[in-house]
Every structure is written in C-alpha cells, then in structure tokens.
PDB file of C-alpha atoms in Angstrom:
ATOM      1  CA  MET A  24      94.878  85.623 -21.078  1.00  0.00           C
ATOM      2  CA  LYS A  25      93.852  86.902 -24.495  1.00  0.00           C
ATOM      3  CA  ILE A  26      91.997  83.268 -25.351  1.00  0.00           C
ATOM      4  CA  VAL A  27      89.995  83.498 -21.963  1.00  0.00           C
ATOM      5  CA  ARG A  28      88.589  87.246 -23.200  1.00  0.00           C
ATOM      6  CA  LEU A  29      87.845  85.775 -26.638  1.00  0.00           C
ATOM      7  CA  VAL A  30      85.947  82.795 -25.070  1.00  0.00           C
ATOM      8  CA  LEU A  31      83.946  84.930 -22.539  1.00  0.00           C
ATOM      9  CA  LYS A  32      83.093  87.435 -25.230  1.00  0.00           C
ATOM     10  CA  GLU A  33      81.611  84.457 -27.645  1.00  0.00           C
ATOM     11  CA  LEU A  34      79.704  83.054 -24.570  1.00  0.00           C
ATOM     12  CA  VAL A  35      78.000  86.363 -23.846  1.00  0.00           C
ATOM     13  CA  GLY A  36      77.611  86.911 -27.807  1.00  0.00           C
ATOM     14  CA  MET A  37      75.469  83.847 -27.881  1.00  0.00           C
ATOM     15  CA  PHE A  38      72.671  85.496 -25.951  1.00  0.00           C
ATOM     16  CA  VAL A  39      73.275  89.361 -26.764  1.00  0.00           C
ATOM     17  CA  ASP A  40      73.493  89.014 -30.136  1.00  0.00           C
ATOM     18  CA  ASP A  41      69.914  87.343 -30.517  1.00  0.00           C
ATOM     19  CA  GLY A  42      68.109  88.202 -27.076  1.00  0.00           C
ATOM     20  CA  SER A  43      64.647  86.814 -28.151  1.00  0.00           C
ATOM     21  CA  LEU A  44      66.037  83.241 -28.326  1.00  0.00           C
ATOM     22  CA  ALA A  45      67.541  83.314 -25.025  1.00  0.00           C
ATOM     23  CA  LEU A  46      64.413  84.920 -23.299  1.00  0.00           C
ATOM     24  CA  LEU A  47      62.091  82.364 -25.116  1.00  0.00           C
ATOM     25  CA  ALA A  48      64.013  79.625 -24.281  1.00  0.00           C
ATOM     26  CA  LEU A  49      64.439  80.586 -20.718  1.00  0.00           C
ATOM     27  CA  LEU A  50      60.629  80.975 -20.566  1.00  0.00           C
ATOM     28  CA  LEU A  51      59.864  77.923 -21.977  1.00  0.00           C
ATOM     29  CA  ILE A  52      62.242  76.419 -19.326  1.00  0.00           C
ATOM     30  CA  ALA A  53      60.233  77.907 -16.362  1.00  0.00           C
ATOM     31  CA  LEU A  54      56.702  77.206 -17.681  1.00  0.00           C
ATOM     32  CA  VAL A  55      57.891  73.359 -18.258  1.00  0.00           C
ATOM     33  CA  ALA A  56      59.334  73.384 -14.899  1.00  0.00           C
ATOM     34  CA  GLY A  57      56.089  74.606 -13.601  1.00  0.00           C
ATOM     35  CA  ALA A  58      54.014  72.695 -15.108  1.00  0.00           C
ATOM     36  CA  VAL A  59      56.301  69.137 -13.892  1.00  0.00           C
ATOM     37  CA  LYS A  60      55.884  70.568 -10.347  1.00  0.00           C
ATOM     38  CA  LEU A  61      52.494  72.085  -9.954  1.00  0.00           C
ATOM     39  CA  LEU A  62      50.265  70.061 -12.728  1.00  0.00           C
ATOM     40  CA  ALA A  63      52.204  66.971 -11.752  1.00  0.00           C
ATOM     41  CA  LEU A  64      53.297  66.333 -15.657  1.00  0.00           C
ATOM     42  CA  PRO A  65      55.419  63.472 -15.694  1.00  0.00           C
ATOM     43  CA  PRO A  66      59.298  64.292 -16.386  1.00  0.00           C
ATOM     44  CA  VAL A  67      59.690  62.619 -19.172  1.00  0.00           C
ATOM     45  CA  ALA A  68      56.484  64.659 -20.700  1.00  0.00           C
ATOM     46  CA  GLY A  69      58.328  67.809 -19.566  1.00  0.00           C
ATOM     47  CA  GLY A  70      61.479  66.958 -21.425  1.00  0.00           C
ATOM     48  CA  VAL A  71      59.628  66.067 -24.783  1.00  0.00           C
ATOM     49  CA  LEU A  72      57.937  69.655 -24.234  1.00  0.00           C
ATOM     50  CA  ILE A  73      61.492  70.999 -23.758  1.00  0.00           C
ATOM     51  CA  LEU A  74      62.589  69.635 -26.806  1.00  0.00           C
ATOM     52  CA  ILE A  75      59.761  70.302 -29.145  1.00  0.00           C
ATOM     53  CA  GLY A  76      59.660  73.867 -27.988  1.00  0.00           C
ATOM     54  CA  CYS A  77      63.405  74.591 -28.401  1.00  0.00           C
ATOM     55  CA  LEU A  78      63.007  73.308 -31.728  1.00  0.00           C
ATOM     56  CA  ALA A  79      60.248  75.517 -32.239  1.00  0.00           C
ATOM     57  CA  ILE A  80      62.126  78.511 -30.841  1.00  0.00           C
ATOM     58  CA  LEU A  81      64.887  77.839 -33.074  1.00  0.00           C
ATOM     59  CA  TRP A  82      63.176  77.446 -36.046  1.00  0.00           C
ATOM     60  CA  GLU A  83      61.344  80.573 -35.313  1.00  0.00           C
ATOM     61  CA  SER A  84      64.725  82.552 -34.681  1.00  0.00           C
ATOM     62  CA  THR A  85      66.358  80.726 -37.877  1.00  0.00           C
ATOM     63  CA  ARG A  86      63.632  81.709 -40.011  1.00  0.00           C
ATOM     64  CA  ARG A  87      63.312  85.431 -38.714  1.00  0.00           C
ATOM     65  CA  GLY A  88      67.282  85.682 -39.172  1.00  0.00           C
ATOM     66  CA  ALA A  89      66.950  84.557 -42.976  1.00  0.00           C
ATOM     67  CA  ARG A  90      64.418  87.380 -43.615  1.00  0.00           C
ATOM     68  CA  GLY A  91      66.658  89.901 -41.968  1.00  0.00           C
ATOM     69  CA  GLY A  92      65.211  90.541 -39.250  1.00  0.00           C
ATOM     70  CA  GLY A  93      67.635  88.578 -36.909  1.00  0.00           C
ATOM     71  CA  LYS A  94      68.682  91.587 -34.760  1.00  0.00           C
ATOM     72  CA  GLY A  95      66.650  94.132 -33.394  1.00  0.00           C
TER      73      GLY A  95
END
C-alpha cells in the first residue's frame, strides 16, 4: 500500500510542481483539437503542432527552472 501512495504522490507532483507547464500543455491540446475540428486542419498537421508546441513549452519551463523561477 505504501508504494501505491508513493506512485500517486509522484503522479500528482508532476502537475502540482509546475502548474504552468500542465496548464499550457492542456491549452495547446485544446487549441489544436479545436483547429482540427473547426478549421479542418489535417490531423497530421495537428500532431506536428502539438509536438512543436510541447517542445517549446518544455524548453520554456526548463529555462525558467534554470533561472530559479521554477516554482511560483
């Protein structure tokens, strides 16, 4: 039972530790999904946009963390 609690704590910690990373990723997914549905964007292009967007969000989050502003 202890390991289950530890795993759950780690899973929650992925989002709580860097809320902006999670929020931006969810926003990106929502925007690309809307573009695919409403603007008839090809799904492959949507996938590429998600990949590039996630890499950009991760790069920005890493850069912010390296500056010491990662939590807050």
